[in-house]
Amino acid sequence: MNKLSTLAVCSLSFAIAACGQASKTEISETKEPTKVSAINQLQLDKLASSLDVKYQVLSNLETDCPDKDGKPVKHCFSAYIHFTSPNDMNVNNWQIQYSQVYPIYAGNSDTLSIKLFNGDVHQITPTEKFSGFKAEETQSIKIWMAATVLTHSQLMPNYWISSDNLTAAVIDSTRTKIDPESKLELTPWIVPYDNIQKQIQSNPKDINQYADANWLFDHNADVVIDESTLTTSVIPTPTSMVVTDEGKLLDLTQGLSLSYQGLEEKDVSAAVERLEKLGVASTKGEVALQVSIDESIKSKEAYQLSVSDTGITIKASDKTGAFYGVQTLASLLNLDGLTIPYVDITDEPKYGYRGQHLDVARNFHDKAMVFRLIEQMGAYKLNKLHMHLAEDEGWRIELPSFPELTEIGSTRCMDLSDKVCLQPQLGGADSADRDGYYSVQDYLDILNYATRHHIQVIPSLDMPGHSRAALKAMEARYRRYMEQENEVEATKYLLTDFDDKTEYMSIQNYNDNTINVCLESSYVFVDQVLEDLISLHNQAEHPLQMYHIGADETAGAWIESPACKALVADTTNEVNDIKHLGAHFIERVSNMIASKGIAVGGWNDGLGETHVENMPKDIYSYIWGALPWGAHKMVSEQAHRGWNVVLSVPDVFYFDFPYEVDPKERGYNWASRRIDSRNVFNFMPDNLPIHAEFRVDTSGQNFESDDTLQKDESGKITHRPIPKGYKVAGIQGQIWSETIRSEDQAEYMLYPRMIAMAERAWHHADWSVPYNYQGEKFNKDSSVFTNELKDKRDKQWQSFSNNIAQKELIKLDKLGVFYRIPTVGAKIINNELHINSSLLGLPLEYRQANGVWTSYSSPVEVTLPVEVRARSANGQRAGRSFAVK
C-alpha cells in the first residue's frame, strides 16, 4: 500500500512550490484548539469576497500516488488547492464546491476533506481538526487524479461556498478576468507553471514539446510572406479559375446593379448583404451583376462566374449555386480598393455534406453569435449547421409541449437539489452570462437566417445518455402533477424509473444522466419532442430533414431497473439481453424518426451497437474516433452497413482542442495535443489510413494504420477496406463547449480553423493520395505520400495561409468576428531578434524590458528580456505574448 505523505497547513507567501515541506511555517499542534462556530450569512459573504484560492498544478506524472480502488497507480496527476483568508474566520459547517473535469480519487489534509459529488462538482469541507481560517495562514489540500490536466481551461472557475439554510456565493478570487489588450480570459487563481515541460507531459512516453517562441520559430520556418496570389485568391479554392486579363481590375467602388433570371433577389440576398458590409453598394450601382439559373450546368450547387469589361455574370445550376457564386465575388474582393480581378471561374463542391457543429448546451451561445456563425458558414460554402441543443448541463430550446425543459433545464444555480435549476457543472455557478435558451421565436429566427444562407439546420437533443437536463426537468414535471394528484399526467413523459437502484457513472462522471429506455413514457417524450421540432421547422418553412439522436456514451445504466428486467423477461418482444437495451432504444427511436420522413444521424459508437436489419436505410453515421485509434476501421464498419458517413474525427475536426501544446491554449486534448489550421488543411478525407505517414498520436509518437483484410483466430473478418467506390458523405467541424465560456472564446476556437475545414470540404486537393480499395499498411516509412506531393501541398498551404492572414482576417475584423491571433515564433540569432508566424502578414511587434511595444519588420538588435506578439489584421487587438529566451 502506498501511504499518503503528511501535509502540513502551509504558508503561501508566493513560495507556493515549497508548500508542504516541513521547514515551512506550520500551525503549532501544541496550541489550544480554537473554538469554531457555525458560519452565518455575513461570514459566508465575507469569505466569498476575501478568501484567496490558488490551484497549484504539480505534475501529471506523480509517482508517489495513493492506491485507487485498492490497486497501485503507477503515475497520476497531483496538485494543491490553497485557501488563504486575510482575516481570522473561525467558522465551520461550510462547503466549498468547485468543478474538476476528471474526478479526484484521493485528497490529503488534516483540516480539509474532498469528495466527488456528481458530474464534475467536487466538495471541500472542514474536518474535525479544522480550527478556522487564521489571518494570512494558508489551509491546503493535496489532491490526486487518475487523469491529466494539460490546459488551464480545464481548471474551471467560480468556486462557491455554501451552508445549509444560507445563500451561497461565488468566491471572487476564482472568477475569470479579461485581458484588456488581447480580450482573452485570465485565470488568476491558477498558479503560474514553474516547470512547463514537466507539467504538460501527459505520460512517460509523451514527447510533445511546449510550443514556446523557440519551438514556434522552428515550426514556422518554411512559412514565407507571399502576396502573389492575394488578388485572385478565393477560399474555398474553386475547381477551375482562369485569369483572363492580368493587367486589369474591376472597380466596384461605384456599386453594383443587379439583375436576376430564374431566381429571386431573396435567393442570394444574404451574399449581397455580405458585399454591402464589406463596402460594395448593391443599389443603383454602375457595374452590372447578372445572376441566372442555367440548366446546362448539371452538378448541384455548381456555378460559373465571369468578370469582364461589361460587368459580372454568374450562372448556376440552382439557387444555392447562385448564392455561392455571389459569395465567391465577396471572396475575390480586395478591401483596399474594392476591386476584383478579371477571371473565369467554374466551380462545384467536393462533398454534399459540409458541416459545422455547435454545442450550445454545456455553455449557451446567444442568437447573435449563431447568426455570425451562419454568415461565415455561408461565405465559406458550408451547408449543414449541427446544433447540439441539449446535454447534461442544459436544455437550450423552448418546446411548447414542455415548459419545464427550459424553466428547469436552461439555468444553473448554486443549488444541488435540481428542483428549481440544474447543478452548476463546468464552473457554472453564477453563470447567467452562459446560461439561457432559444425561445420559439429565437429558433424560428435561426432557421430563417440559415435558410437565407442556404444552410440546413440539424438539431440534436442527445439521448439516451447525456440527458440529465431532460431527466431533471421531467422529474420536476412529475412532482408538479403529483402534487395535483394527477398521476396519469405526472408519468406521461417521465424518463426515470424511481425504483432503479443501478449504480453507474457516465463518461462525464454523472450517476443520473441516462434516460430509462425501458419506460414507455420515454418514447412518448421523444415522439412529442420530435413533433414540436417538426412544427417549428414547418413554421419557418425550413423542413426538418435530419435529426441527430446522439446515441453515444451510455455507461452501465438500467441493470437493476425493474422496468428493464420486466422488458427483458417479456417474451413477446425481441429484447432478450439487458446489454442490448441501448441498441433497442436507438433502433426504436431511429425508426420513429424515419416514419416521419426524417433522416437519422448519430455518433458511430452508439449506431454501431444496433442490428442493421432493425435500422432504417437513411442513416448518417458521424465518425468521432481518432486516426491513431483506427478511425479508418470505424468508417469501414459503418460503410459496409450501407450507411452514409460524415467524418468528425477529433484529432482534425474537434475545434475545442488546443491550437498548440501550451497550457494557456484552451481546450481538451484526449485525441490531439494540437490542431492548428495547417493540420486541418493537410487532411485527406478520402484516405484516412495514409495519415500514419506524417501524423502522430497524443504522445507525439508515430503510429501505424493497417487497412488490409484482417481476420481473427476463428477466421471471422475483423476489418476490411471500405467497399469499392464508396465515398464518405462529407466532413464536419465540431466545437464542444465544456471549456468555452463566452462568444469570443467560441469564435477564437473556430477561426481560422473552420476556414481550413471549409477548404477541405469544398475543394479536392490535387496533392491528395487516392484511397486504395485493396487495402494497405501505412506508417512513417511507407512513403506512399511522395515528396513531390508533399511539396505541392506545402506550396498550396503557403498561398492559403497568406490569403488567410492578409485577406480573410481583414474581412472578419470588418464583420465583427473574433478569431485567434497566432502566438509567434522568435529567436535571438547573432544578437538580433528574428520573429516569424504561422500566418505571415499580420502585424508583428516586440518590446524590451517591459517597455513600449515596437513594430517589427526585419531582424533587429535587442537586449534581453524581450517579448514578442502579433496583432489582429486591423491592428486593434493584440495576440498573446511570449518571452524570448
Short mmCIF file of N, CA, C and O in Angstrom, two decimals, residues 510-561:
data_model
loop_
_atom_site.label_atom_id
_atom_site.label_comp_id
_atom_site.label_asym_id
_atom_site.label_seq_id
_atom_site.Cartn_x
_atom_site.Cartn_y
_atom_site.Cartn_z
N TYR A 510 -21.36 11.35 -14.20
CA TYR A 510 -22.71 11.51 -13.65
C TYR A 510 -23.26 10.15 -13.24
O TYR A 510 -23.00 9.13 -13.89
N ASN A 511 -24.08 10.16 -12.20
CA ASN A 511 -24.76 8.94 -11.77
C ASN A 511 -26.26 9.01 -12.02
O ASN A 511 -27.02 8.19 -11.52
N ASP A 512 -26.67 10.01 -12.83
CA ASP A 512 -28.11 10.22 -13.02
C ASP A 512 -28.40 10.96 -14.33
O ASP A 512 -29.21 11.87 -14.36
N ASN A 513 -27.75 10.54 -15.42
CA ASN A 513 -27.89 11.32 -16.66
C ASN A 513 -28.43 10.54 -17.84
O ASN A 513 -28.38 11.01 -18.97
N THR A 514 -28.96 9.32 -17.59
CA THR A 514 -29.35 8.46 -18.71
C THR A 514 -30.85 8.15 -18.66
O THR A 514 -31.37 7.69 -17.63
N ILE A 515 -31.52 8.41 -19.75
CA ILE A 515 -32.95 8.11 -19.86
C ILE A 515 -33.17 6.61 -19.70
O ILE A 515 -32.43 5.79 -20.26
N ASN A 516 -34.19 6.24 -18.94
CA ASN A 516 -34.52 4.83 -18.80
C ASN A 516 -35.23 4.39 -20.08
O ASN A 516 -36.35 4.82 -20.38
N VAL A 517 -34.56 3.52 -20.83
CA VAL A 517 -35.05 3.14 -22.16
C VAL A 517 -36.14 2.07 -22.10
O VAL A 517 -36.65 1.65 -23.14
N CYS A 518 -36.49 1.64 -20.89
CA CYS A 518 -37.50 0.59 -20.74
C CYS A 518 -38.87 1.14 -20.39
O CYS A 518 -39.85 0.38 -20.31
N LEU A 519 -38.95 2.44 -20.14
CA LEU A 519 -40.23 3.07 -19.84
C LEU A 519 -40.91 3.51 -21.13
O LEU A 519 -40.30 4.19 -21.96
N GLU A 520 -42.16 3.16 -21.27
CA GLU A 520 -42.89 3.59 -22.47
C GLU A 520 -43.00 5.10 -22.51
O GLU A 520 -43.01 5.71 -23.60
N SER A 521 -43.04 5.72 -21.34
CA SER A 521 -43.14 7.18 -21.28
C SER A 521 -41.91 7.85 -21.90
O SER A 521 -42.01 8.98 -22.39
N SER A 522 -40.76 7.19 -21.90
CA SER A 522 -39.58 7.76 -22.53
C SER A 522 -39.80 7.94 -24.03
O SER A 522 -39.39 8.94 -24.62
N TYR A 523 -40.47 6.98 -24.65
CA TYR A 523 -40.72 7.06 -26.10
C TYR A 523 -41.84 8.05 -26.41
O TYR A 523 -41.82 8.71 -27.46
N VAL A 524 -42.78 8.18 -25.50
CA VAL A 524 -43.82 9.20 -25.66
C VAL A 524 -43.17 10.58 -25.63
O VAL A 524 -43.51 11.47 -26.42
N PHE A 525 -42.22 10.74 -24.72
CA PHE A 525 -41.47 12.01 -24.63
C PHE A 525 -40.72 12.29 -25.92
O PHE A 525 -40.82 13.38 -26.49
N VAL A 526 -39.95 11.32 -26.40
CA VAL A 526 -39.16 11.53 -27.63
C VAL A 526 -40.07 11.86 -28.80
O VAL A 526 -39.78 12.76 -29.59
N ASP A 527 -41.17 11.16 -28.91
CA ASP A 527 -42.10 11.40 -30.02
C ASP A 527 -42.65 12.83 -29.99
O ASP A 527 -42.72 13.50 -31.02
N GLN A 528 -43.01 13.30 -28.79
CA GLN A 528 -43.58 14.65 -28.70
C GLN A 528 -42.50 15.71 -28.94
O GLN A 528 -42.76 16.76 -29.53
N VAL A 529 -41.28 15.44 -28.49
CA VAL A 529 -40.17 16.34 -28.81
C VAL A 529 -40.01 16.49 -30.31
O VAL A 529 -39.87 17.59 -30.85
N LEU A 530 -40.05 15.36 -31.01
CA LEU A 530 -39.92 15.39 -32.46
C LEU A 530 -41.07 16.17 -33.10
O LEU A 530 -40.86 16.97 -34.02
N GLU A 531 -42.27 15.95 -32.59
CA GLU A 531 -43.43 16.66 -33.16
C GLU A 531 -43.30 18.17 -32.96
O GLU A 531 -43.62 18.96 -33.85
N ASP A 532 -42.82 18.58 -31.79
CA ASP A 532 -42.61 20.01 -31.55
C ASP A 532 -41.56 20.58 -32.49
O ASP A 532 -41.71 21.68 -33.05
N LEU A 533 -40.46 19.83 -32.68
CA LEU A 533 -39.41 20.29 -33.59
C LEU A 533 -39.92 20.37 -35.03
O LEU A 533 -39.64 21.35 -35.74
N ILE A 534 -40.64 19.36 -35.45
CA ILE A 534 -41.19 19.37 -36.82
C ILE A 534 -42.09 20.59 -37.02
O ILE A 534 -42.03 21.27 -38.05
N SER A 535 -42.91 20.88 -36.01
CA SER A 535 -43.80 22.03 -36.10
C SER A 535 -43.03 23.33 -36.22
O SER A 535 -43.37 24.19 -37.05
N LEU A 536 -41.96 23.49 -35.44
CA LEU A 536 -41.15 24.71 -35.51
C LEU A 536 -40.50 24.84 -36.88
O LEU A 536 -40.49 25.93 -37.48
N HIS A 537 -39.95 23.76 -37.37
CA HIS A 537 -39.31 23.81 -38.69
C HIS A 537 -40.32 24.11 -39.79
O HIS A 537 -40.01 24.87 -40.73
N ASN A 538 -41.51 23.56 -39.67
CA ASN A 538 -42.55 23.86 -40.67
C ASN A 538 -42.97 25.32 -40.61
O ASN A 538 -43.22 25.94 -41.65
N GLN A 539 -43.09 25.87 -39.40
CA GLN A 539 -43.44 27.28 -39.28
C GLN A 539 -42.42 28.17 -39.99
O GLN A 539 -42.78 29.20 -40.57
N ALA A 540 -41.16 27.77 -39.94
CA ALA A 540 -40.10 28.57 -40.56
C ALA A 540 -39.90 28.21 -42.03
O ALA A 540 -39.02 28.79 -42.68
N GLU A 541 -40.71 27.28 -42.53
CA GLU A 541 -40.54 26.79 -43.91
C GLU A 541 -39.11 26.30 -44.13
O GLU A 541 -38.48 26.54 -45.16
N HIS A 542 -38.60 25.64 -43.11
CA HIS A 542 -37.27 25.05 -43.12
C HIS A 542 -37.46 23.60 -42.66
O HIS A 542 -37.26 23.28 -41.48
N PRO A 543 -37.87 22.72 -43.57
CA PRO A 543 -38.27 21.36 -43.18
C PRO A 543 -37.19 20.64 -42.38
O PRO A 543 -35.99 20.79 -42.64
N LEU A 544 -37.61 19.88 -41.38
CA LEU A 544 -36.69 19.07 -40.59
C LEU A 544 -36.31 17.85 -41.42
O LEU A 544 -37.05 16.87 -41.50
N GLN A 545 -35.14 17.92 -42.04
CA GLN A 545 -34.71 16.86 -42.96
C GLN A 545 -33.86 15.81 -42.26
O GLN A 545 -33.81 14.66 -42.68
N MET A 546 -33.15 16.21 -41.21
CA MET A 546 -32.33 15.26 -40.45
C MET A 546 -32.39 15.62 -38.97
O MET A 546 -32.39 16.80 -38.62
N TYR A 547 -32.44 14.58 -38.16
CA TYR A 547 -32.38 14.76 -36.70
C TYR A 547 -31.25 13.89 -36.19
O TYR A 547 -31.15 12.70 -36.52
N HIS A 548 -30.38 14.47 -35.38
CA HIS A 548 -29.23 13.75 -34.82
C HIS A 548 -29.59 13.29 -33.42
O HIS A 548 -29.83 14.10 -32.53
N ILE A 549 -29.60 11.98 -33.20
CA ILE A 549 -30.09 11.44 -31.93
C ILE A 549 -28.99 11.34 -30.88
O ILE A 549 -29.27 11.04 -29.72
N GLY A 550 -27.75 11.59 -31.27
CA GLY A 550 -26.65 11.41 -30.31
C GLY A 550 -26.30 9.94 -30.21
O GLY A 550 -25.52 9.43 -30.99
N ALA A 551 -26.85 9.28 -29.19
CA ALA A 551 -26.77 7.82 -29.05
C ALA A 551 -25.39 7.31 -28.65
O ALA A 551 -25.07 6.15 -28.86
N ASP A 552 -24.56 8.17 -28.03
CA ASP A 552 -23.23 7.70 -27.64
C ASP A 552 -23.09 7.73 -26.12
O ASP A 552 -23.87 8.33 -25.41
N GLU A 553 -22.09 7.04 -25.64
CA GLU A 553 -21.61 7.12 -24.26
C GLU A 553 -22.71 6.88 -23.21
O GLU A 553 -22.96 7.70 -22.34
N THR A 554 -23.36 5.73 -23.31
CA THR A 554 -24.23 5.28 -22.22
C THR A 554 -23.45 4.23 -21.43
O THR A 554 -22.90 3.30 -22.01
N ALA A 555 -23.40 4.39 -20.13
CA ALA A 555 -22.44 3.60 -19.34
C ALA A 555 -23.12 2.82 -18.23
O ALA A 555 -23.29 3.32 -17.12
N GLY A 556 -23.54 1.61 -18.51
CA GLY A 556 -23.95 0.68 -17.46
C GLY A 556 -25.23 1.01 -16.74
O GLY A 556 -25.46 0.52 -15.62
N ALA A 557 -26.08 1.85 -17.32
CA ALA A 557 -27.34 2.20 -16.67
C ALA A 557 -28.34 1.05 -16.80
O ALA A 557 -28.12 0.09 -17.54
N TRP A 558 -29.43 1.14 -16.02
CA TRP A 558 -30.63 0.31 -16.15
C TRP A 558 -30.51 -1.12 -15.61
O TRP A 558 -31.50 -1.84 -15.53
N ILE A 559 -29.34 -1.58 -15.23
CA ILE A 559 -29.16 -3.01 -14.93
C ILE A 559 -30.09 -3.49 -13.83
O ILE A 559 -30.62 -4.60 -13.87
N GLU A 560 -30.34 -2.63 -12.83
CA GLU A 560 -31.20 -3.01 -11.70
C GLU A 560 -32.60 -2.40 -11.81
O GLU A 560 -33.36 -2.44 -10.84
N SER A 561 -32.92 -1.87 -12.97
CA SER A 561 -34.24 -1.25 -13.15
C SER A 561 -35.33 -2.32 -13.25
O SER A 561 -35.26 -3.20 -14.13
#
